[in-house]
Amino acid sequence: MSKTIVMKFGGSSVADAEAIRQAAARVIETVAAGHHVVVVVSAMRGVTDLLIGAAQRAAAGDATVAQATKQRLWERHHAAAVALLPEPSWSVLGPVEAELSNFANLTSAIAVLGELTPRALDLIASLGERFSAILVAAYLRSQQWHAEAIMADSLIVTDGQFGNANPLLAATTDKVQAALQPLLADGVVPVVTGFMGATEEGVVTTLGRGGSDFTAAILGYGLDADEIWIWSDVDGVLTADPRTVADAHPIRQLSYREAAELAHFGAKVLHPKTVRPAVEKRIPIRMLNTFNPSYGGTCITHEAVSRHDVTGVTAIPNVAQVTVEGRGMLGVPGVAARVFGAVATLGTSVLMISQGSSEQSICFVVREEEAEAVRRALCDSFEREMARGIIERIFVEDDVVIIAVVGAAMRHTPGIAGRLFTALGKEQINVISIAQGSSEYNLSLVVSAAEADGAVRAIHDAFHLERKNREGT
Ligand code: ADP
Ligand code: ASP
Ligand code: MG
């Protein structure tokens, strides 16, 4: 039966000509099997970082980095085009050159003004995806398949939250269906830029770093796709970050809930918002390896597959814990509401709320770069209570990491916390604070950055994650 499949290729899957050949092979196999395929591409690996870095340097008054970046990006895309295409025509390289000229003009203006607005940053950050969509579509055409590069600012309608925009799904669905369905019906493979959208007024936005996964899910939603396949450079969602745990192993089946928790707590392989549109339409997500396609990868669906206890362990680095402390707080109503009210006015998201070692404190974790502003806002808001000694200290602990232990079966299994703390105790790892997720799908804790890798490894070992997943239990 013919299916509609949205396939997303990440930065390493389009990193150079050879990777693009592999990615295209995955597309061609699936189209040749009779399926309708919509392709979503990320920028080549490292390109988004280069673009953002150059824009930030320009804002600091240094436009030379942007000049060098323009040259590097041209060489990299030009080299890929020459290697991939029999005769890289101007129809491919012309648009790349034109966008790079825009980039040079924009960064010069930013350097002169000494200001980088979130809006300008999104426009610049989205360029990498434009280049790869043009290249991949051209390569598919050179292999005698019909393909068309589509810029997602014409498809995905978002709110105006630059750098972390949210799709307006109804308006997006209308555009996606109008633009993509006729192409699919004509046997054309649309190659859509990941990561970007545009407001209703047409101003380019981005969906957050790593957001091309989310693009795939948004398009899957709009098209009522049968499946969403996320192709990366690992064999699926693993029990832990393979850079930390050498024997981390792919998890064959995950529920949407578990996948969302793992992604939220740092499993970089999947953008945290990806699961939302997929859940609503119950579209299965497969996580696959472009360079090892015969391996089945991870399948994410509605069903929680029963496991003994823990499914995976993740970490969020570069966070800071903020503590509001005072003996007089006990019994004073509304302190927590005021704390989080003050945080909310800054637009900061709280990653975890925890119980500190004493009950006379409230602690929570935010991104490191936001911690100081949060501390200041709290000091302002509680000035009177501090003067009267009701609140004694408001302080920030930097260099900490959130570690999360995730598993759907955890809530039916007694003693998980005991085993966890025994394992960490054996390694003499100090737990700064803990939180039980409201869903009981996770248990998270804060440790110092220096002890984070050791903690992840100790937990992975303690729950025999590698062995369980190998056995497929
Ligand atoms: P892509 O460019 O394909 O989107 P990413 O770099 O965003 O790929 O994500 C894939 C990377 O995520 C892997 O190479 C791996 O190093 C890292 N990673 C971190 N945690 C996990 C995990 N639990 N499972 C799989 N990969 C993980
Ligand atoms: N290129 C973007 C990034 O680096 C989006 C993505 O790769 O998913 O964040
Ligand atoms: Mg990614």
PDB file of N, CA and C in Angstrom, residues 38-126:
ATOM      1  N   VAL A  38       7.910  13.247   1.254  1.00  0.00           N
ATOM      2  CA  VAL A  38       8.268  14.663   1.406  1.00  0.00           C
ATOM      3  C   VAL A  38       9.580  14.687   2.173  1.00  0.00           C
ATOM      4  N   VAL A  39      10.585  15.372   1.633  1.00  0.00           N
ATOM      5  CA  VAL A  39      11.886  15.424   2.283  1.00  0.00           C
ATOM      6  C   VAL A  39      12.007  16.743   3.048  1.00  0.00           C
ATOM      7  N   VAL A  40      12.580  16.676   4.244  1.00  0.00           N
ATOM      8  CA  VAL A  40      12.924  17.889   5.009  1.00  0.00           C
ATOM      9  C   VAL A  40      14.427  17.842   5.237  1.00  0.00           C
ATOM     10  N   VAL A  41      15.115  18.937   4.958  1.00  0.00           N
ATOM     11  CA  VAL A  41      16.567  18.923   5.164  1.00  0.00           C
ATOM     12  C   VAL A  41      17.002  20.013   6.149  1.00  0.00           C
ATOM     13  N   SER A  42      18.022  19.642   6.932  1.00  0.00           N
ATOM     14  CA  SER A  42      18.712  20.608   7.791  1.00  0.00           C
ATOM     15  C   SER A  42      19.814  21.264   6.976  1.00  0.00           C
ATOM     16  N   ALA A  43      20.439  22.267   7.580  1.00  0.00           N
ATOM     17  CA  ALA A  43      21.663  22.826   7.009  1.00  0.00           C
ATOM     18  C   ALA A  43      22.773  21.779   7.123  1.00  0.00           C
ATOM     19  N   MET A  44      23.789  21.878   6.253  1.00  0.00           N
ATOM     20  CA  MET A  44      24.950  21.002   6.396  1.00  0.00           C
ATOM     21  C   MET A  44      25.512  21.159   7.808  1.00  0.00           C
ATOM     22  N   ARG A  45      26.051  20.069   8.361  1.00  0.00           N
ATOM     23  CA  ARG A  45      26.543  20.098   9.745  1.00  0.00           C
ATOM     24  C   ARG A  45      27.456  21.302  10.001  1.00  0.00           C
ATOM     25  N   GLY A  46      27.178  22.051  11.040  1.00  0.00           N
ATOM     26  CA  GLY A  46      28.041  23.170  11.440  1.00  0.00           C
ATOM     27  C   GLY A  46      27.692  24.503  10.787  1.00  0.00           C
ATOM     28  N   VAL A  47      26.861  24.469   9.732  1.00  0.00           N
ATOM     29  CA  VAL A  47      26.598  25.709   8.988  1.00  0.00           C
ATOM     30  C   VAL A  47      25.780  26.714   9.816  1.00  0.00           C
ATOM     31  N   THR A  48      24.763  26.211  10.531  1.00  0.00           N
ATOM     32  CA  THR A  48      23.947  27.137  11.340  1.00  0.00           C
ATOM     33  C   THR A  48      24.806  27.805  12.410  1.00  0.00           C
ATOM     34  N   ASP A  49      25.697  27.036  13.021  1.00  0.00           N
ATOM     35  CA  ASP A  49      26.600  27.623  14.031  1.00  0.00           C
ATOM     36  C   ASP A  49      27.458  28.718  13.407  1.00  0.00           C
ATOM     37  N   LEU A  50      27.956  28.459  12.197  1.00  0.00           N
ATOM     38  CA  LEU A  50      28.800  29.466  11.525  1.00  0.00           C
ATOM     39  C   LEU A  50      28.010  30.739  11.257  1.00  0.00           C
ATOM     40  N   LEU A  51      26.781  30.584  10.763  1.00  0.00           N
ATOM     41  CA  LEU A  51      25.952  31.747  10.430  1.00  0.00           C
ATOM     42  C   LEU A  51      25.650  32.578  11.678  1.00  0.00           C
ATOM     43  N   ILE A  52      25.243  31.894  12.735  1.00  0.00           N
ATOM     44  CA  ILE A  52      24.890  32.611  13.969  1.00  0.00           C
ATOM     45  C   ILE A  52      26.136  33.274  14.566  1.00  0.00           C
ATOM     46  N   GLY A  53      27.248  32.548  14.542  1.00  0.00           N
ATOM     47  CA  GLY A  53      28.504  33.091  15.081  1.00  0.00           C
ATOM     48  C   GLY A  53      28.910  34.357  14.336  1.00  0.00           C
ATOM     49  N   ALA A  54      28.781  34.326  13.001  1.00  0.00           N
ATOM     50  CA  ALA A  54      29.176  35.488  12.200  1.00  0.00           C
ATOM     51  C   ALA A  54      28.272  36.683  12.504  1.00  0.00           C
ATOM     52  N   ALA A  55      26.976  36.417  12.660  1.00  0.00           N
ATOM     53  CA  ALA A  55      26.039  37.519  12.956  1.00  0.00           C
ATOM     54  C   ALA A  55      26.370  38.134  14.312  1.00  0.00           C
ATOM     55  N   GLN A  56      26.692  37.280  15.267  1.00  0.00           N
ATOM     56  CA  GLN A  56      27.009  37.811  16.612  1.00  0.00           C
ATOM     57  C   GLN A  56      28.307  38.608  16.612  1.00  0.00           C
ATOM     58  N   ARG A  57      29.293  38.146  15.849  1.00  0.00           N
ATOM     59  CA  ARG A  57      30.551  38.902  15.754  1.00  0.00           C
ATOM     60  C   ARG A  57      30.288  40.259  15.081  1.00  0.00           C
ATOM     61  N   ALA A  58      29.429  40.231  14.059  1.00  0.00           N
ATOM     62  CA  ALA A  58      29.116  41.490  13.364  1.00  0.00           C
ATOM     63  C   ALA A  58      28.484  42.482  14.347  1.00  0.00           C
ATOM     64  N   ALA A  59      27.588  41.977  15.187  1.00  0.00           N
ATOM     65  CA  ALA A  59      26.930  42.862  16.156  1.00  0.00           C
ATOM     66  C   ALA A  59      27.945  43.466  17.117  1.00  0.00           C
ATOM     67  N   ALA A  60      29.046  42.718  17.339  1.00  0.00           N
ATOM     68  CA  ALA A  60      30.097  43.241  18.222  1.00  0.00           C
ATOM     69  C   ALA A  60      31.040  44.160  17.448  1.00  0.00           C
ATOM     70  N   GLY A  61      30.709  44.422  16.183  1.00  0.00           N
ATOM     71  CA  GLY A  61      31.474  45.388  15.392  1.00  0.00           C
ATOM     72  C   GLY A  61      32.528  44.771  14.488  1.00  0.00           C
ATOM     73  N   ASP A  62      32.587  43.426  14.457  1.00  0.00           N
ATOM     74  CA  ASP A  62      33.625  42.775  13.653  1.00  0.00           C
ATOM     75  C   ASP A  62      32.979  42.095  12.436  1.00  0.00           C
ATOM     76  N   ALA A  63      33.064  42.744  11.276  1.00  0.00           N
ATOM     77  CA  ALA A  63      32.427  42.191  10.070  1.00  0.00           C
ATOM     78  C   ALA A  63      33.357  41.250   9.311  1.00  0.00           C
ATOM     79  N   THR A  64      34.596  41.140   9.731  1.00  0.00           N
ATOM     80  CA  THR A  64      35.540  40.299   8.975  1.00  0.00           C
ATOM     81  C   THR A  64      35.179  38.827   9.090  1.00  0.00           C
ATOM     82  N   VAL A  65      34.625  38.429  10.255  1.00  0.00           N
ATOM     83  CA  VAL A  65      34.240  37.021  10.420  1.00  0.00           C
ATOM     84  C   VAL A  65      33.163  36.679   9.385  1.00  0.00           C
ATOM     85  N   ALA A  66      32.230  37.596   9.163  1.00  0.00           N
ATOM     86  CA  ALA A  66      31.158  37.344   8.197  1.00  0.00           C
ATOM     87  C   ALA A  66      31.742  37.190   6.785  1.00  0.00           C
ATOM     88  N   GLN A  67      32.745  37.997   6.459  1.00  0.00           N
ATOM     89  CA  GLN A  67      33.386  37.874   5.140  1.00  0.00           C
ATOM     90  C   GLN A  67      34.001  36.486   4.978  1.00  0.00           C
ATOM     91  N   ALA A  68      34.728  36.058   6.017  1.00  0.00           N
ATOM     92  CA  ALA A  68      35.375  34.741   5.963  1.00  0.00           C
ATOM     93  C   ALA A  68      34.329  33.635   5.916  1.00  0.00           C
ATOM     94  N   THR A  69      33.227  33.828   6.666  1.00  0.00           N
ATOM     95  CA  THR A  69      32.168  32.817   6.691  1.00  0.00           C
ATOM     96  C   THR A  69      31.513  32.698   5.317  1.00  0.00           C
ATOM     97  N   LYS A  70      31.290  33.833   4.688  1.00  0.00           N
ATOM     98  CA  LYS A  70      30.684  33.824   3.350  1.00  0.00           C
ATOM     99  C   LYS A  70      31.544  32.971   2.414  1.00  0.00           C
ATOM    100  N   GLN A  71      32.835  33.189   2.467  1.00  0.00           N
ATOM    101  CA  GLN A  71      33.760  32.468   1.613  1.00  0.00           C
ATOM    102  C   GLN A  71      33.724  30.961   1.925  1.00  0.00           C
ATOM    103  N   ARG A  72      33.759  30.626   3.205  1.00  0.00           N
ATOM    104  CA  ARG A  72      33.754  29.215   3.610  1.00  0.00           C
ATOM    105  C   ARG A  72      32.479  28.524   3.163  1.00  0.00           C
ATOM    106  N   LEU A  73      31.355  29.225   3.319  1.00  0.00           N
ATOM    107  CA  LEU A  73      30.069  28.612   2.963  1.00  0.00           C
ATOM    108  C   LEU A  73      29.972  28.417   1.457  1.00  0.00           C
ATOM    109  N   TRP A  74      30.484  29.398   0.722  1.00  0.00           N
ATOM    110  CA  TRP A  74      30.481  29.270  -0.737  1.00  0.00           C
ATOM    111  C   TRP A  74      31.312  28.068  -1.152  1.00  0.00           C
ATOM    112  N   GLU A  75      32.511  27.959  -0.582  1.00  0.00           N
ATOM    113  CA  GLU A  75      33.401  26.849  -0.973  1.00  0.00           C
ATOM    114  C   GLU A  75      32.766  25.503  -0.648  1.00  0.00           C
ATOM    115  N   ARG A  76      32.160  25.433   0.527  1.00  0.00           N
ATOM    116  CA  ARG A  76      31.605  24.149   0.946  1.00  0.00           C
ATOM    117  C   ARG A  76      30.430  23.710   0.053  1.00  0.00           C
ATOM    118  N   HIS A  77      29.521  24.632  -0.247  1.00  0.00           N
ATOM    119  CA  HIS A  77      28.366  24.265  -1.074  1.00  0.00           C
ATOM    120  C   HIS A  77      28.765  24.092  -2.529  1.00  0.00           C
ATOM    121  N   HIS A  78      29.703  24.892  -2.966  1.00  0.00           N
ATOM    122  CA  HIS A  78      30.189  24.762  -4.329  1.00  0.00           C
ATOM    123  C   HIS A  78      30.862  23.400  -4.511  1.00  0.00           C
ATOM    124  N   ALA A  79      31.697  23.011  -3.543  1.00  0.00           N
ATOM    125  CA  ALA A  79      32.397  21.717  -3.634  1.00  0.00           C
ATOM    126  C   ALA A  79      31.379  20.578  -3.683  1.00  0.00           C
ATOM    127  N   ALA A  80      30.347  20.668  -2.862  1.00  0.00           N
ATOM    128  CA  ALA A  80      29.337  19.601  -2.863  1.00  0.00           C
ATOM    129  C   ALA A  80      28.621  19.567  -4.215  1.00  0.00           C
ATOM    130  N   ALA A  81      28.290  20.745  -4.758  1.00  0.00           N
ATOM    131  CA  ALA A  81      27.579  20.799  -6.046  1.00  0.00           C
ATOM    132  C   ALA A  81      28.442  20.193  -7.155  1.00  0.00           C
ATOM    133  N   VAL A  82      29.724  20.521  -7.150  1.00  0.00           N
ATOM    134  CA  VAL A  82      30.621  20.001  -8.193  1.00  0.00           C
ATOM    135  C   VAL A  82      30.727  18.485  -8.079  1.00  0.00           C
ATOM    136  N   ALA A  83      30.794  17.975  -6.844  1.00  0.00           N
ATOM    137  CA  ALA A  83      30.929  16.530  -6.664  1.00  0.00           C
ATOM    138  C   ALA A  83      29.638  15.784  -6.996  1.00  0.00           C
ATOM    139  N   LEU A  84      28.505  16.452  -6.814  1.00  0.00           N
ATOM    140  CA  LEU A  84      27.229  15.741  -6.956  1.00  0.00           C
ATOM    141  C   LEU A  84      26.630  15.832  -8.350  1.00  0.00           C
ATOM    142  N   LEU A  85      26.855  16.952  -9.019  1.00  0.00           N
ATOM    143  CA  LEU A  85      26.091  17.217 -10.234  1.00  0.00           C
ATOM    144  C   LEU A  85      27.007  17.131 -11.446  1.00  0.00           C
ATOM    145  N   PRO A  86      26.486  16.610 -12.547  1.00  0.00           N
ATOM    146  CA  PRO A  86      27.323  16.488 -13.739  1.00  0.00           C
ATOM    147  C   PRO A  86      27.851  17.861 -14.168  1.00  0.00           C
ATOM    148  N   GLU A  87      27.012  18.840 -14.058  1.00  0.00           N
ATOM    149  CA  GLU A  87      27.401  20.172 -14.516  1.00  0.00           C
ATOM    150  C   GLU A  87      26.659  21.156 -13.615  1.00  0.00           C
ATOM    151  N   PRO A  88      27.276  21.557 -12.479  1.00  0.00           N
ATOM    152  CA  PRO A  88      26.517  22.386 -11.543  1.00  0.00           C
ATOM    153  C   PRO A  88      26.120  23.705 -12.189  1.00  0.00           C
ATOM    154  N   SER A  89      24.900  23.714 -12.641  1.00  0.00           N
ATOM    155  CA  SER A  89      24.472  24.846 -13.444  1.00  0.00           C
ATOM    156  C   SER A  89      24.209  26.054 -12.547  1.00  0.00           C
ATOM    157  N   TRP A  90      24.059  27.183 -13.157  1.00  0.00           N
ATOM    158  CA  TRP A  90      23.825  28.419 -12.424  1.00  0.00           C
ATOM    159  C   TRP A  90      22.486  28.381 -11.706  1.00  0.00           C
ATOM    160  N   SER A  91      21.560  27.513 -12.164  1.00  0.00           N
ATOM    161  CA  SER A  91      20.264  27.421 -11.485  1.00  0.00           C
ATOM    162  C   SER A  91      20.435  26.886 -10.063  1.00  0.00           C
ATOM    163  N   VAL A  92      21.523  26.174  -9.824  1.00  0.00           N
ATOM    164  CA  VAL A  92      21.785  25.686  -8.475  1.00  0.00           C
ATOM    165  C   VAL A  92      22.654  26.688  -7.711  1.00  0.00           C
ATOM    166  N   LEU A  93      23.749  27.099  -8.335  1.00  0.00           N
ATOM    167  CA  LEU A  93      24.700  27.943  -7.605  1.00  0.00           C
ATOM    168  C   LEU A  93      24.269  29.411  -7.557  1.00  0.00           C
ATOM    169  N   GLY A  94      23.469  29.834  -8.521  1.00  0.00           N
ATOM    170  CA  GLY A  94      23.004  31.229  -8.546  1.00  0.00           C
ATOM    171  C   GLY A  94      22.261  31.615  -7.279  1.00  0.00           C
ATOM    172  N   PRO A  95      21.237  30.809  -6.883  1.00  0.00           N
ATOM    173  CA  PRO A  95      20.512  31.168  -5.663  1.00  0.00           C
ATOM    174  C   PRO A  95      21.413  31.134  -4.419  1.00  0.00           C
ATOM    175  N   VAL A  96      22.376  30.220  -4.391  1.00  0.00           N
ATOM    176  CA  VAL A  96      23.294  30.153  -3.235  1.00  0.00           C
ATOM    177  C   VAL A  96      24.108  31.436  -3.173  1.00  0.00           C
ATOM    178  N   GLU A  97      24.628  31.818  -4.330  1.00  0.00           N
ATOM    179  CA  GLU A  97      25.420  33.050  -4.419  1.00  0.00           C
ATOM    180  C   GLU A  97      24.579  34.269  -4.002  1.00  0.00           C
ATOM    181  N   ALA A  98      23.322  34.286  -4.482  1.00  0.00           N
ATOM    182  CA  ALA A  98      22.456  35.438  -4.165  1.00  0.00           C
ATOM    183  C   ALA A  98      22.192  35.525  -2.663  1.00  0.00           C
ATOM    184  N   GLU A  99      21.915  34.378  -2.040  1.00  0.00           N
ATOM    185  CA  GLU A  99      21.654  34.385  -0.586  1.00  0.00           C
ATOM    186  C   GLU A  99      22.905  34.799   0.177  1.00  0.00           C
ATOM    187  N   LEU A 100      24.073  34.372  -0.332  1.00  0.00           N
ATOM    188  CA  LEU A 100      25.308  34.738   0.367  1.00  0.00           C
ATOM    189  C   LEU A 100      25.580  36.241   0.248  1.00  0.00           C
ATOM    190  N   SER A 101      25.191  36.825  -0.881  1.00  0.00           N
ATOM    191  CA  SER A 101      25.336  38.290  -0.999  1.00  0.00           C
ATOM    192  C   SER A 101      24.433  38.983   0.003  1.00  0.00           C
ATOM    193  N   ASN A 102      23.187  38.465   0.139  1.00  0.00           N
ATOM    194  CA  ASN A 102      22.279  39.022   1.154  1.00  0.00           C
ATOM    195  C   ASN A 102      22.895  38.934   2.530  1.00  0.00           C
ATOM    196  N   PHE A 103      23.505  37.782   2.791  1.00  0.00           N
ATOM    197  CA  PHE A 103      24.138  37.557   4.099  1.00  0.00           C
ATOM    198  C   PHE A 103      25.226  38.598   4.333  1.00  0.00           C
ATOM    199  N   ALA A 104      26.038  38.858   3.291  1.00  0.00           N
ATOM    200  CA  ALA A 104      27.131  39.830   3.430  1.00  0.00           C
ATOM    201  C   ALA A 104      26.563  41.229   3.692  1.00  0.00           C
ATOM    202  N   ASN A 105      25.504  41.579   2.955  1.00  0.00           N
ATOM    203  CA  ASN A 105      24.905  42.909   3.150  1.00  0.00           C
ATOM    204  C   ASN A 105      24.310  43.054   4.543  1.00  0.00           C
ATOM    205  N   LEU A 106      23.592  42.006   4.947  1.00  0.00           N
ATOM    206  CA  LEU A 106      22.950  42.058   6.267  1.00  0.00           C
ATOM    207  C   LEU A 106      23.976  42.184   7.380  1.00  0.00           C
ATOM    208  N   THR A 107      25.032  41.373   7.300  1.00  0.00           N
ATOM    209  CA  THR A 107      26.018  41.401   8.388  1.00  0.00           C
ATOM    210  C   THR A 107      26.782  42.728   8.383  1.00  0.00           C
ATOM    211  N   SER A 108      27.002  43.333   7.198  1.00  0.00           N
ATOM    212  CA  SER A 108      27.655  44.657   7.190  1.00  0.00           C
ATOM    213  C   SER A 108      26.762  45.669   7.897  1.00  0.00           C
ATOM    214  N   ALA A 109      25.452  45.604   7.590  1.00  0.00           N
ATOM    215  CA  ALA A 109      24.530  46.547   8.231  1.00  0.00           C
ATOM    216  C   ALA A 109      24.525  46.338   9.747  1.00  0.00           C
ATOM    217  N   ILE A 110      24.552  45.081  10.154  1.00  0.00           N
ATOM    218  CA  ILE A 110      24.547  44.778  11.605  1.00  0.00           C
ATOM    219  C   ILE A 110      25.806  45.344  12.257  1.00  0.00           C
ATOM    220  N   ALA A 111      26.934  45.208  11.548  1.00  0.00           N
ATOM    221  CA  ALA A 111      28.199  45.715  12.110  1.00  0.00           C
ATOM    222  C   ALA A 111      28.151  47.241  12.250  1.00  0.00           C
ATOM    223  N   VAL A 112      27.547  47.909  11.264  1.00  0.00           N
ATOM    224  CA  VAL A 112      27.467  49.368  11.323  1.00  0.00           C
ATOM    225  C   VAL A 112      26.546  49.800  12.474  1.00  0.00           C
ATOM    226  N   LEU A 113      25.392  49.117  12.554  1.00  0.00           N
ATOM    227  CA  LEU A 113      24.424  49.493  13.597  1.00  0.00           C
ATOM    228  C   LEU A 113      24.858  49.022  14.987  1.00  0.00           C
ATOM    229  N   GLY A 114      25.690  47.988  15.001  1.00  0.00           N
ATOM    230  CA  GLY A 114      26.100  47.424  16.294  1.00  0.00           C
ATOM    231  C   GLY A 114      24.944  46.758  17.006  1.00  0.00           C
ATOM    232  N   GLU A 115      23.958  46.315  16.234  1.00  0.00           N
ATOM    233  CA  GLU A 115      22.782  45.702  16.857  1.00  0.00           C
ATOM    234  C   GLU A 115      22.273  44.535  16.018  1.00  0.00           C
ATOM    235  N   LEU A 116      22.011  43.438  16.696  1.00  0.00           N
ATOM    236  CA  LEU A 116      21.468  42.261  16.017  1.00  0.00           C
ATOM    237  C   LEU A 116      20.087  41.983  16.604  1.00  0.00           C
ATOM    238  N   THR A 117      19.046  42.233  15.820  1.00  0.00           N
ATOM    239  CA  THR A 117      17.695  41.981  16.349  1.00  0.00           C
ATOM    240  C   THR A 117      17.382  40.490  16.209  1.00  0.00           C
ATOM    241  N   PRO A 118      16.493  39.970  17.055  1.00  0.00           N
ATOM    242  CA  PRO A 118      16.101  38.564  16.929  1.00  0.00           C
ATOM    243  C   PRO A 118      15.565  38.263  15.524  1.00  0.00           C
ATOM    244  N   ARG A 119      14.919  39.254  14.944  1.00  0.00           N
ATOM    245  CA  ARG A 119      14.351  39.064  13.608  1.00  0.00           C
ATOM    246  C   ARG A 119      15.444  38.879  12.553  1.00  0.00           C
ATOM    247  N   ALA A 120      16.481  39.711  12.619  1.00  0.00           N
ATOM    248  CA  ALA A 120      17.590  39.586  11.669  1.00  0.00           C
ATOM    249  C   ALA A 120      18.353  38.279  11.898  1.00  0.00           C
ATOM    250  N   LEU A 121      18.482  37.912  13.165  1.00  0.00           N
ATOM    251  CA  LEU A 121      19.206  36.665  13.471  1.00  0.00           C
ATOM    252  C   LEU A 121      18.486  35.463  12.862  1.00  0.00           C
ATOM    253  N   ASP A 122      17.160  35.435  12.946  1.00  0.00           N
ATOM    254  CA  ASP A 122      16.416  34.313  12.372  1.00  0.00           C
ATOM    255  C   ASP A 122      16.572  34.249  10.854  1.00  0.00           C
ATOM    256  N   LEU A 123      16.550  35.410  10.235  1.00  0.00           N
ATOM    257  CA  LEU A 123      16.712  35.428   8.774  1.00  0.00           C
ATOM    258  C   LEU A 123      18.066  34.831   8.397  1.00  0.00           C
ATOM    259  N   ILE A 124      19.095  35.230   9.127  1.00  0.00           N
ATOM    260  CA  ILE A 124      20.440  34.735   8.838  1.00  0.00           C
ATOM    261  C   ILE A 124      20.554  33.243   9.168  1.00  0.00           C
ATOM    262  N   ALA A 125      20.007  32.857  10.328  1.00  0.00           N
ATOM    263  CA  ALA A 125      20.145  31.460  10.767  1.00  0.00           C
ATOM    264  C   ALA A 125      19.467  30.492   9.804  1.00  0.00           C
ATOM    265  N   SER A 126      18.442  30.976   9.074  1.00  0.00           N
ATOM    266  CA  SER A 126      17.684  30.077   8.194  1.00  0.00           C
ATOM    267  C   SER A 126      18.379  29.808   6.855  1.00  0.00           C
TER     268      SER A 126
END
